[in-house]
Coordinates of C-alpha atoms in Angstrom, one line a residue:
X1 CA 26.9 -26.8 16.1
X2 CA 29.5 -24.0 16.6
X3 CA 29.7 -20.3 16.7
X4 CA 30.0 -17.6 13.9
X5 CA 31.5 -14.7 13.4
X6 CA 29.8 -11.8 12.6
X7 CA 27.8 -9.4 13.7
X8 CA 25.8 -11.4 16.6
X9 CA 26.9 -14.8 18.7
X10 CA 25.1 -17.5 17.2
X11 CA 21.5 -16.5 16.2
X12 CA 19.1 -19.5 14.5
X13 CA 17.0 -16.5 13.3
X14 CA 20.2 -14.7 11.5
X15 CA 20.7 -18.1 9.0
X16 CA 16.7 -17.9 8.4
X17 CA 17.7 -14.0 7.4
X18 CA 20.7 -14.7 5.4
X19 CA 18.7 -17.5 3.7
X20 CA 15.4 -15.6 2.7
X21 CA 18.2 -12.3 1.5
X22 CA 20.0 -14.9 -0.8
X23 CA 16.9 -16.4 -2.1
X24 CA 15.5 -12.5 -3.1
X25 CA 18.6 -11.4 -4.6
X26 CA 19.1 -14.7 -6.4
X27 CA 15.0 -13.6 -8.5
X28 CA 16.2 -10.5 -8.8
X29 CA 19.6 -11.0 -10.7
X30 CA 17.4 -14.1 -12.8
X31 CA 14.3 -12.0 -13.9
X32 CA 17.5 -8.7 -14.5
X33 CA 16.3 -6.3 -11.9
X34 CA 19.4 -6.8 -10.3
X35 CA 21.2 -4.8 -12.9
X36 CA 18.7 -1.7 -12.4
X37 CA 19.8 -1.0 -8.5
X38 CA 23.1 -0.4 -8.6
X39 CA 24.9 -1.5 -5.2
X40 CA 22.5 -3.8 -4.2
X41 CA 23.5 -6.6 -1.7
X42 CA 21.9 -9.0 0.7
X43 CA 21.8 -6.5 3.6
X44 CA 20.0 -4.3 1.7
X45 CA 16.5 -6.8 2.0
X46 CA 14.5 -6.5 4.9
X47 CA 13.5 -9.4 6.3
X48 CA 10.6 -9.4 9.3
X49 CA 8.7 -11.8 11.7
X50 CA 5.3 -12.2 10.5
X51 CA 2.3 -11.0 13.3
X52 CA 0.4 -13.4 12.2
X53 CA 1.4 -17.2 11.6
X54 CA -1.2 -17.3 8.3
X55 CA 1.0 -15.4 7.1
X56 CA 4.1 -17.2 7.1
X57 CA 6.9 -16.4 9.6
X58 CA 8.8 -14.2 8.2
X59 CA 8.4 -12.1 5.3
X60 CA 10.1 -8.9 2.9
X61 CA 8.3 -5.8 2.0
X62 CA 11.0 -5.3 -0.8
X63 CA 9.0 -5.2 -4.0
X64 CA 7.2 -2.0 -2.5
X65 CA 10.7 -0.5 -1.5
X66 CA 11.9 -1.2 -4.8
X67 CA 8.2 0.3 -6.4
X68 CA 9.7 3.3 -7.2
X69 CA 13.3 2.6 -8.5
X70 CA 11.9 -0.3 -10.8
X71 CA 8.8 1.5 -12.0
X72 CA 6.7 -1.8 -12.0
X73 CA 3.8 -2.4 -9.7
X74 CA 4.3 -3.8 -5.9
X75 CA 2.8 -6.7 -6.8
X76 CA 4.2 -7.6 -9.7
X77 CA 7.3 -7.5 -8.9
X78 CA 6.7 -9.5 -6.2
X79 CA 5.8 -12.3 -8.3
X80 CA 7.9 -12.1 -10.6
X81 CA 11.2 -12.3 -7.7
X82 CA 9.6 -15.0 -6.6
X83 CA 8.9 -16.8 -9.8
X84 CA 12.5 -17.2 -10.0
X85 CA 13.6 -17.7 -7.0
X86 CA 13.8 -21.4 -7.7
X87 CA 12.4 -22.3 -4.6
X88 CA 11.0 -26.0 -5.1
X89 CA 13.8 -27.0 -7.3
X90 CA 16.7 -25.5 -5.2
X91 CA 15.6 -26.7 -1.6
X92 CA 17.0 -25.0 0.9
X93 CA 17.6 -25.6 4.4
X94 CA 14.4 -23.1 6.1
X95 CA 12.3 -22.2 3.8
X96 CA 9.4 -24.6 2.2
X97 CA 7.3 -22.3 0.7
X98 CA 6.8 -18.9 -0.9
X99 CA 3.6 -16.9 -1.6
X100 CA 2.9 -13.1 -2.7
X101 CA -0.1 -11.2 -0.2
X102 CA -1.7 -8.1 -0.8
X103 CA 0.1 -4.9 -2.2
X104 CA 3.3 -7.2 -2.6
X105 CA 4.6 -8.4 0.3
X106 CA 6.8 -11.9 0.2
X107 CA 5.6 -14.1 2.7
X108 CA 8.1 -17.2 3.9
X109 CA 6.7 -20.1 5.4
X110 CA 9.7 -22.1 7.2
X111 CA 9.7 -25.9 8.4
X112 CA 10.2 -27.1 11.5
X113 CA 14.1 -27.5 10.9
X114 CA 14.0 -23.6 12.6
X115 CA 12.3 -24.2 15.3
X116 CA 14.5 -27.5 16.3
X117 CA 17.8 -25.2 15.2
X118 CA 16.4 -22.7 17.7
X119 CA 15.9 -24.7 20.6
X120 CA 19.6 -26.5 20.4
X121 CA 21.0 -23.6 20.3
X122 CA 19.8 -21.9 23.3
X123 CA 20.7 -25.2 24.9
X124 CA 24.8 -24.7 23.9
X125 CA 24.3 -20.8 24.5
X126 CA 23.0 -20.8 27.5
X127 CA 23.4 -17.5 29.2
X128 CA 24.9 -16.2 26.5
X129 CA 22.0 -17.3 24.0
X130 CA 20.4 -13.3 23.1
X131 CA 23.6 -11.5 23.7
X132 CA 25.5 -10.0 19.7
X133 CA 28.1 -7.8 18.3
X134 CA 26.1 -5.7 16.6
X135 CA 27.2 -2.5 18.9
X136 CA 30.5 -3.4 17.4
X137 CA 32.6 -2.6 21.1
X138 CA 31.0 1.1 20.5
X139 CA 32.5 3.0 23.5
X140 CA 28.8 4.3 25.1
X141 CA 29.2 6.4 28.4
X142 CA 25.6 5.9 30.3
X143 CA 25.1 8.7 32.6
X144 CA 21.8 8.4 35.3
X145 CA 20.2 8.7 38.4
X146 CA 22.8 12.8 39.3
X147 CA 20.2 13.1 42.5
X148 CA 21.1 16.3 43.6
X149 CA 23.3 15.1 47.4
X150 CA 20.8 17.4 49.5
X151 CA 17.8 15.0 50.3
X152 CA 17.0 11.0 49.8
X153 CA 15.8 9.3 46.6
X154 CA 13.2 9.8 45.5
X155 CA 10.9 7.7 43.0
X156 CA 11.7 9.4 40.3
X157 CA 15.7 9.0 41.0
X158 CA 13.8 4.8 41.0
X159 CA 12.8 5.1 37.9
X160 CA 16.3 6.4 35.7
X161 CA 17.5 4.1 38.3
X162 CA 16.1 1.0 37.5
X163 CA 15.5 2.1 33.5
X164 CA 19.5 3.1 33.1
X165 CA 20.8 -0.2 34.5
X166 CA 19.0 -2.1 32.6
X167 CA 18.9 0.0 29.4
X168 CA 23.2 -0.6 30.1
X169 CA 22.6 -4.6 30.7
X170 CA 20.8 -4.8 27.2
X171 CA 23.1 -2.8 25.7
X172 CA 26.4 -4.7 26.6
X173 CA 24.2 -8.0 25.2
X174 CA 24.0 -6.5 22.0
X175 CA 28.0 -4.9 21.7
X176 CA 28.2 -2.2 23.0
X177 CA 31.0 -0.7 25.2
X178 CA 29.2 0.6 28.4
X179 CA 30.2 2.9 31.2
X180 CA 28.2 3.9 34.0
X181 CA 28.4 6.9 35.6
X182 CA 26.2 8.9 38.5
X183 CA 27.5 13.4 38.2
X184 CA 28.0 14.6 41.9
X185 CA 25.8 18.2 42.2
X186 CA 28.3 18.7 44.6
X187 CA 29.4 22.4 43.8
X188 CA 26.7 24.1 43.6
X189 CA 24.4 26.7 46.1
X190 CA 22.3 23.9 47.4
X191 CA 25.5 22.4 49.1
X192 CA 25.7 25.3 51.4
X193 CA 22.4 24.9 52.0
X194 CA 22.3 21.4 52.6
X195 CA 25.3 22.6 55.3
X196 CA 24.3 25.1 56.8
X197 CA 20.9 23.0 58.0
X198 CA 22.7 21.2 59.0
X199 CA 24.7 23.2 61.1
X200 CA 21.6 24.7 62.3
X201 CA 19.8 21.6 63.6
X202 CA 23.8 21.2 65.6
X203 CA 23.2 23.8 67.3
X204 CA 19.0 23.1 67.7
X205 CA 20.1 19.9 69.4
X206 CA 22.3 21.1 71.9
X207 CA 20.3 23.1 73.3
X208 CA 20.8 26.6 71.1
X209 CA 18.1 28.9 69.9
X210 CA 18.3 29.3 67.2
X211 CA 15.4 30.5 63.9
X212 CA 15.6 28.1 60.7
X213 CA 14.8 29.7 58.0
X214 CA 12.6 29.1 55.1
X215 CA 14.9 28.4 52.6
X216 CA 16.9 25.4 54.6
X217 CA 16.1 21.6 54.3
X218 CA 13.3 20.6 56.4
X219 CA 13.2 17.3 56.3
X220 CA 14.1 14.5 59.6
X221 CA 17.0 13.6 57.6
X222 CA 19.0 16.6 58.8
X223 CA 18.1 16.2 61.9
X224 CA 19.6 12.7 61.9
X225 CA 22.8 13.8 60.0
X226 CA 23.1 16.9 62.7
X227 CA 23.1 14.5 65.8
X228 CA 25.7 11.8 63.4
X229 CA 27.8 14.5 63.8
X230 CA 27.3 15.3 67.2
X231 CA 27.1 12.2 68.7
X232 CA 30.3 12.1 67.0
X233 CA 32.4 15.0 66.7
X234 CA 31.2 17.0 69.0
X235 CA 34.3 18.3 70.6
X236 CA 36.2 18.7 67.4
X237 CA 33.1 21.1 66.7
X238 CA 33.1 22.6 70.5
X239 CA 36.8 24.2 69.3
X240 CA 35.7 24.9 65.7
X241 CA 36.0 28.5 64.4
X242 CA 32.6 30.2 62.8
X243 CA 33.8 29.2 58.8
X244 CA 35.5 26.2 59.8
X245 CA 32.6 24.7 61.6
X246 CA 30.8 25.9 58.7
X247 CA 33.2 24.3 55.9
X248 CA 33.1 21.0 57.8
X249 CA 29.2 20.4 57.8
X250 CA 29.0 21.1 54.4
X251 CA 31.6 17.9 53.8
X252 CA 30.3 16.1 56.3
X253 CA 26.3 16.6 55.1
X254 CA 27.6 15.4 51.6
X255 CA 29.6 12.1 52.8
X256 CA 26.8 11.2 54.6
X257 CA 24.0 11.8 51.8
X258 CA 26.1 10.5 49.2
X259 CA 26.5 7.3 51.3
X260 CA 23.2 7.5 51.9
X261 CA 22.5 7.6 48.1
X262 CA 24.7 4.8 47.2
X263 CA 23.1 2.5 49.9
X264 CA 19.7 3.0 48.1
X265 CA 21.0 2.1 45.1
X266 CA 22.7 -0.9 46.2
X267 CA 19.8 -2.1 47.2
X268 CA 18.0 -1.4 43.9
X269 CA 20.8 -4.1 42.9
X270 CA 22.5 -0.4 40.7
X271 CA 26.2 0.2 41.0
X272 CA 27.8 2.7 39.2
X273 CA 31.6 2.6 37.6
X274 CA 32.1 6.5 38.0
X275 CA 31.2 8.1 40.8
X276 CA 31.7 12.1 39.2
X277 CA 32.9 15.4 41.2
X278 CA 30.8 18.6 39.8
X279 CA 33.5 20.0 42.4
X280 CA 37.0 18.6 41.6
X281 CA 36.0 19.8 37.9
X282 CA 35.4 23.1 38.9
X283 CA 38.2 23.1 41.3
X284 CA 40.9 21.7 38.5
X285 CA 39.9 24.9 36.2
X286 CA 38.0 22.3 33.5
X287 CA 35.1 25.1 33.4
X288 CA 37.3 28.2 32.7
X289 CA 39.1 26.4 30.4
X290 CA 35.8 25.7 28.7
X291 CA 34.6 29.4 28.3
X292 CA 38.5 30.3 27.2
X293 CA 38.0 27.8 24.1
X294 CA 34.3 29.4 23.4
X295 CA 36.2 32.6 23.4
X296 CA 38.7 32.0 21.2
X297 CA 36.2 30.4 18.6
X298 CA 34.6 33.4 18.5
X299 CA 30.9 31.4 19.7
X300 CA 30.1 33.8 23.1
X301 CA 29.8 37.8 23.7
X302 CA 29.8 40.0 26.1
X303 CA 26.2 41.9 27.1
X304 CA 23.8 43.0 29.8
X305 CA 27.4 42.2 32.2
X306 CA 26.8 39.2 31.1
X307 CA 29.0 36.6 29.1
X308 CA 26.6 34.7 26.3
X309 CA 27.2 31.4 24.6
X310 CA 25.5 32.2 20.7
X311 CA 23.6 28.7 20.9
X312 CA 21.2 30.1 18.3
X313 CA 23.5 29.7 16.3
X314 CA 22.9 26.2 16.7
X315 CA 19.0 25.6 16.4
X316 CA 18.6 26.9 19.9
X317 CA 15.9 29.4 19.9
X318 CA 18.5 32.1 22.3
X319 CA 21.6 32.5 23.1
X320 CA 22.6 31.4 26.8
X321 CA 24.3 32.6 29.3
X322 CA 27.2 31.3 30.6
X323 CA 29.1 34.1 32.9
X324 CA 26.3 36.0 35.1
X325 CA 27.2 39.6 35.8
X326 CA 28.3 39.4 39.5
X327 CA 31.0 36.4 38.0
X328 CA 29.4 33.2 39.6
X329 CA 29.2 30.5 35.9
X330 CA 25.9 29.5 34.8
X331 CA 24.5 25.9 35.5
X332 CA 25.0 25.6 31.7
X333 CA 28.4 26.4 31.4
X334 CA 29.9 23.1 33.8
X335 CA 27.7 21.6 31.9
X336 CA 29.6 22.3 28.5
X337 CA 32.6 21.6 30.8
X338 CA 31.4 18.1 32.0
X339 CA 30.1 16.8 29.3
X340 CA 33.5 18.0 27.3
X341 CA 35.3 16.1 29.4
X342 CA 33.2 13.0 28.6
X343 CA 34.3 12.9 25.2
X344 CA 37.5 13.4 25.8
X345 CA 37.7 10.5 27.9
X346 CA 37.4 8.5 24.0
X347 CA 33.2 7.8 24.3
X348 CA 31.9 7.6 20.8
X349 CA 28.7 8.3 22.2
X350 CA 27.4 10.0 25.4
X351 CA 23.3 8.9 26.5
X352 CA 21.7 11.0 29.4
X353 CA 18.9 10.4 31.4
X354 CA 17.6 13.4 32.4
X355 CA 14.4 13.6 34.8
X356 CA 11.2 16.2 33.1
X357 CA 12.1 19.2 34.2
X358 CA 15.2 19.7 32.2
X359 CA 13.7 19.2 29.0
X360 CA 15.3 23.3 28.3
X361 CA 18.3 22.2 29.0
X362 CA 18.9 19.2 26.3
X363 CA 19.7 22.0 23.1
X364 CA 22.2 24.4 24.7
X365 CA 24.3 21.4 25.7
X366 CA 24.3 19.9 22.3
X367 CA 24.8 23.1 21.4
X368 CA 28.0 24.3 23.9
X369 CA 29.6 20.7 22.1
X370 CA 29.1 22.0 18.9
X371 CA 30.4 25.5 19.9
X372 CA 33.3 23.8 20.8
X373 CA 33.5 21.7 17.6
X374 CA 32.3 18.4 18.7
X375 CA 29.2 16.9 16.9
X376 CA 26.3 17.7 18.2
X377 CA 24.8 13.5 17.4
X378 CA 27.4 12.9 20.0
X379 CA 25.7 13.5 22.6
X380 CA 21.4 11.6 23.4
X381 CA 19.3 12.7 25.7
X382 CA 16.2 10.1 27.2
X383 CA 13.3 12.5 29.1
X384 CA 12.8 10.5 32.4
X385 CA 8.1 11.3 32.4
X386 CA 6.9 11.2 35.5
X387 CA 5.3 8.4 37.3
X388 CA 1.9 8.1 39.9
X389 CA 1.7 6.2 43.0
X390 CA -1.5 4.1 43.1
X391 CA -3.6 2.7 45.2
X392 CA -6.8 1.5 45.2
X393 CA -7.7 3.5 42.1
X394 CA -6.0 6.1 44.2
X395 CA -3.2 9.0 43.5
X396 CA -0.8 8.9 46.7
X397 CA -0.3 12.0 47.8
X398 CA 3.9 13.3 47.4
X399 CA 3.7 14.5 51.0
X400 CA 6.1 13.0 54.3
X401 CA 4.1 14.9 56.3
X402 CA 0.7 13.3 55.0
X403 CA 2.6 9.7 55.6
X404 CA 2.8 8.4 52.1
X405 CA 7.0 7.3 51.4
X406 CA 8.3 9.0 48.6
X407 CA 11.5 7.1 48.7
X408 CA 12.9 5.0 46.7
X409 CA 14.0 3.4 49.8
X410 CA 10.7 3.5 50.9
X411 CA 9.4 1.5 48.0
X412 CA 11.8 -0.7 47.8
X413 CA 10.1 -1.3 51.8
X414 CA 7.0 -1.9 50.1
X415 CA 7.1 -3.6 47.4
X416 CA 10.5 -5.3 47.0
X417 CA 13.5 -4.3 44.8
X418 CA 11.9 -6.7 42.4
X419 CA 8.4 -6.2 41.9
X420 CA 10.3 -2.5 41.7
X421 CA 12.5 -2.3 39.2
X422 CA 9.7 -4.3 36.9
X423 CA 6.8 -1.9 37.0
X424 CA 9.4 1.1 36.9
X425 CA 10.1 -0.6 33.9
X426 CA 6.6 -1.7 32.0
X427 CA 6.4 1.6 29.8
X428 CA 8.9 3.7 28.0
X429 CA 11.2 6.1 29.6
X430 CA 9.0 9.1 27.9
X431 CA 5.9 7.8 28.5
X432 CA 3.7 8.6 32.1
X433 CA 3.7 5.6 34.1
X434 CA 1.3 4.9 37.0
X435 CA 2.9 2.6 39.6
X436 CA -0.2 0.5 41.0
X437 CA 1.5 -0.4 44.6
X438 CA -1.3 -3.3 45.5
X439 CA -1.4 -5.2 42.7
X440 CA 2.7 -4.7 42.9
X441 CA 2.6 -6.1 46.4
X442 CA 0.2 -9.2 45.4
X443 CA 1.5 -12.8 44.9
X444 CA -1.2 -13.4 42.4
X445 CA -0.9 -14.1 38.5
X446 CA -2.4 -10.6 37.8
X447 CA 1.0 -9.9 39.3
X448 CA 3.1 -9.4 35.8
X449 CA 6.6 -9.8 37.9
X450 CA 5.5 -12.6 39.6
X451 CA 3.9 -14.5 37.0
X452 CA 7.3 -14.1 35.1
X453 CA 9.0 -15.8 38.0
X454 CA 6.4 -18.4 38.5
X455 CA 6.6 -18.8 35.1
X456 CA 10.7 -19.6 36.1
X457 CA 10.3 -21.2 39.2
X458 CA 7.9 -23.4 37.6
X459 CA 10.3 -24.8 35.5
X460 CA 12.7 -25.0 37.9
X461 CA 9.8 -27.4 40.1
X462 CA 9.7 -29.4 37.4
X463 CA 12.9 -30.3 36.3
X464 CA 13.4 -31.8 40.8
X465 CA 10.6 -33.9 40.0
X466 CA 12.3 -35.4 35.9
X467 CA 15.0 -35.5 39.6
X468 CA 13.4 -37.5 41.5
X469 CA 11.5 -39.6 39.0
X470 CA 15.5 -40.4 37.8
X471 CA 15.1 -39.6 34.6
X472 CA 18.7 -38.5 33.0
X473 CA 18.5 -34.7 32.2
X474 CA 22.1 -34.7 31.0
X475 CA 20.7 -36.1 28.0
X476 CA 17.9 -33.7 26.8
X477 CA 20.6 -32.1 24.2
X478 CA 20.0 -35.4 22.5
X479 CA 16.3 -35.0 22.7
X480 CA 14.3 -35.9 19.3
X481 CA 12.9 -32.1 19.3
X482 CA 10.8 -33.2 16.0
X483 CA 8.0 -34.7 18.8
X484 CA 6.8 -31.5 19.5
X485 CA 4.2 -30.8 17.4
X486 CA 1.7 -28.7 19.2
X487 CA 1.1 -25.3 18.3
X488 CA 1.3 -24.3 21.6
X489 CA 4.9 -26.0 21.9
X490 CA 6.2 -24.9 18.4
X491 CA 4.2 -20.9 19.5
X492 CA 6.4 -21.1 22.7
X493 CA 9.9 -22.1 20.2
X494 CA 9.0 -19.0 17.7
X495 CA 9.2 -16.7 20.7
X496 CA 12.2 -17.4 21.8
X497 CA 14.0 -17.1 18.5
X498 CA 12.6 -13.9 18.9
X499 CA 14.3 -13.3 21.5
X500 CA 18.4 -11.6 20.3
X501 CA 16.2 -9.3 17.9
X502 CA 14.0 -8.1 21.3
X503 CA 17.4 -7.4 22.6
X504 CA 19.2 -5.4 19.7
X505 CA 16.1 -3.4 19.2
X506 CA 15.8 -2.2 22.9
X507 CA 18.7 -1.7 22.8
X508 CA 19.1 0.4 19.5
X509 CA 15.5 2.3 20.3
X510 CA 16.8 2.5 24.2
X511 CA 13.7 -0.1 25.5
X512 CA 14.2 -1.7 28.3
X513 CA 10.2 -2.0 28.5
X514 CA 10.2 -3.9 25.4
X515 CA 11.8 -6.9 27.4
X516 CA 9.6 -6.7 30.3
X517 CA 6.5 -7.1 28.0
X518 CA 8.6 -9.7 26.0
X519 CA 9.1 -11.7 29.1
X520 CA 5.7 -11.1 30.7
X521 CA 4.7 -12.2 26.9
X522 CA 6.8 -15.3 27.2
X523 CA 5.7 -16.4 30.3
X524 CA 2.1 -16.5 29.0
X525 CA 3.0 -18.9 26.7
X526 CA 4.6 -21.4 29.0
X527 CA 2.2 -21.0 31.5
X528 CA -0.9 -21.8 28.9
X529 CA 1.1 -24.7 27.6
X530 CA 1.9 -26.6 31.4
X531 CA -1.8 -25.9 32.1
X532 CA -2.8 -28.3 29.2
X533 CA -0.4 -30.3 28.5
X534 CA 1.7 -32.9 30.7
X535 CA 5.3 -32.1 30.1
X536 CA 6.5 -35.8 32.3
X537 CA 3.9 -38.1 31.3
X538 CA 4.4 -42.1 30.0
X539 CA 6.1 -41.6 26.9
X540 CA 9.8 -40.8 28.1
X541 CA 10.7 -39.2 23.4
X542 CA 8.3 -36.6 24.6
X543 CA 8.6 -36.1 27.3
X544 CA 12.0 -35.0 27.3
X545 CA 11.1 -33.2 24.6
X546 CA 9.4 -30.8 26.4
X547 CA 11.9 -31.3 29.3
X548 CA 13.9 -29.6 26.6
X549 CA 11.5 -26.9 25.6
X550 CA 10.7 -26.4 29.2
X551 CA 14.7 -25.4 30.1
X552 CA 15.0 -23.1 26.8
X553 CA 12.4 -21.1 28.3
X554 CA 13.6 -21.3 31.8
X555 CA 17.2 -20.5 30.0
X556 CA 15.5 -17.1 28.6
X557 CA 13.3 -16.3 31.2
X558 CA 16.8 -16.1 33.4
X559 CA 18.3 -14.4 30.3
X560 CA 15.3 -11.6 30.1
X561 CA 15.3 -11.0 33.9
X562 CA 18.2 -10.3 34.3
X563 CA 18.6 -7.9 31.6
X564 CA 16.0 -5.8 33.6
X565 CA 18.1 -6.7 37.6
X566 CA 15.5 -9.0 38.4
X567 CA 16.0 -12.4 40.1
X568 CA 14.8 -15.7 38.9
X569 CA 14.2 -17.8 42.1
X570 CA 14.6 -20.9 41.5
X571 CA 11.4 -21.7 44.3
X572 CA 8.1 -19.5 45.6

């Protein structure tokens, strides 16, 4: 079965949809309704999966969509379309029968052929099954995590990392050209505080009596950095003047924190294409340049010894300060310059994943881009919500002093990277998440990620058994799939057929949690089938067909777990 060019790599469901759309257009044309619709094509006909098999395999609400234009009752339109489709006279590859239901839905019942074609398509496509050209190569810059380099990665950063990395994978699978970026906040006053904190701890380690300020960073990691500096640079530090030593600790502490953050992300399987420095942006004059452009465009004004941006002209509740009375730039000024830089690099869309504390920054940042002449739609912001760690039904206190972990590394140490990734992806990004530590550590079918991975490992075990029995697995592509007649088998194939659509929807809606749920559903269908049917049995033809089915499930589980950044083990 060859590939076809178009919006997506070969997908049987696309063929089914196109066949249904062609029949709908034919029915509209023969009935005379099409002539009333103007420029109306097959692409205007929505075709959806049915939730209930009793209502067929696919359905279209086209009659309800057209009722207003045609000035007829939806059910009357639906019956007219079906009467003129002539399914009985003009046989199709997939459609077996059609019926009108409810207020005017048209339900399509398909023959077995489409399910067999789905399995063969999966066997041929392998790791590319589910990939598409939906995005048409549109360039997207996805920025996420971007934590302040003043402390270890926390669990909110872990959620951002899991969501961002998976979303990047899903967007790429849907045909978008995605680059990932981490914005290093290394130009603000917090870096001076970080350096001073480390320097004071260094002096303490040297035996000096220093008063550590309340505004300093208190964590034990500060002492670790100070000790590292003393062990490797003590003689050099002894010879430094005060200002030189302060600059050393700023740079040294920053480099150590960034190295630690990169190491934590690497343990989590998260990498970035670009690490972008705010300090370099400021040093190149990009912020002052943006201020000049906004002045030239008449978008700023002076008031109260500060420079204000007219963000209210773009939907903000109040104007915002760009330059404070002391001459320092605000966070917004730097943010506008940074996003201008992104767009100048040729990206079609910027997607940021920000924490819940950034809610108030979205409209002003977008307004800043609009003030520069960029469309507001060029920036999309996903606001990540908080999460709570739960243990034995109780919320875990977020306090190092209480001995409870809060860092990304501690979470990985506690439950493992795979479980952490899955549990952090289980809910929509904009929903509060409760992370059940006890469940995440369970090696039981109650643990969703274990349940999914076990399905993959179980199928690998079946294939090892088949090889031991001398079954020629290289001939699976020649299996007679008509032997798959059990409803449990057909339900699995229907679920496999839906996978490409799940990827596209997950990409368009920015919902990695959708793929996490899909993987769990598919694993559940397979486990249920396995518990009541023997894959390897006395009937050699049925055995080959069920091995083909099992192999297709393993392929799709591997593909979806790959998008989620989770391993697909062959043994457990």
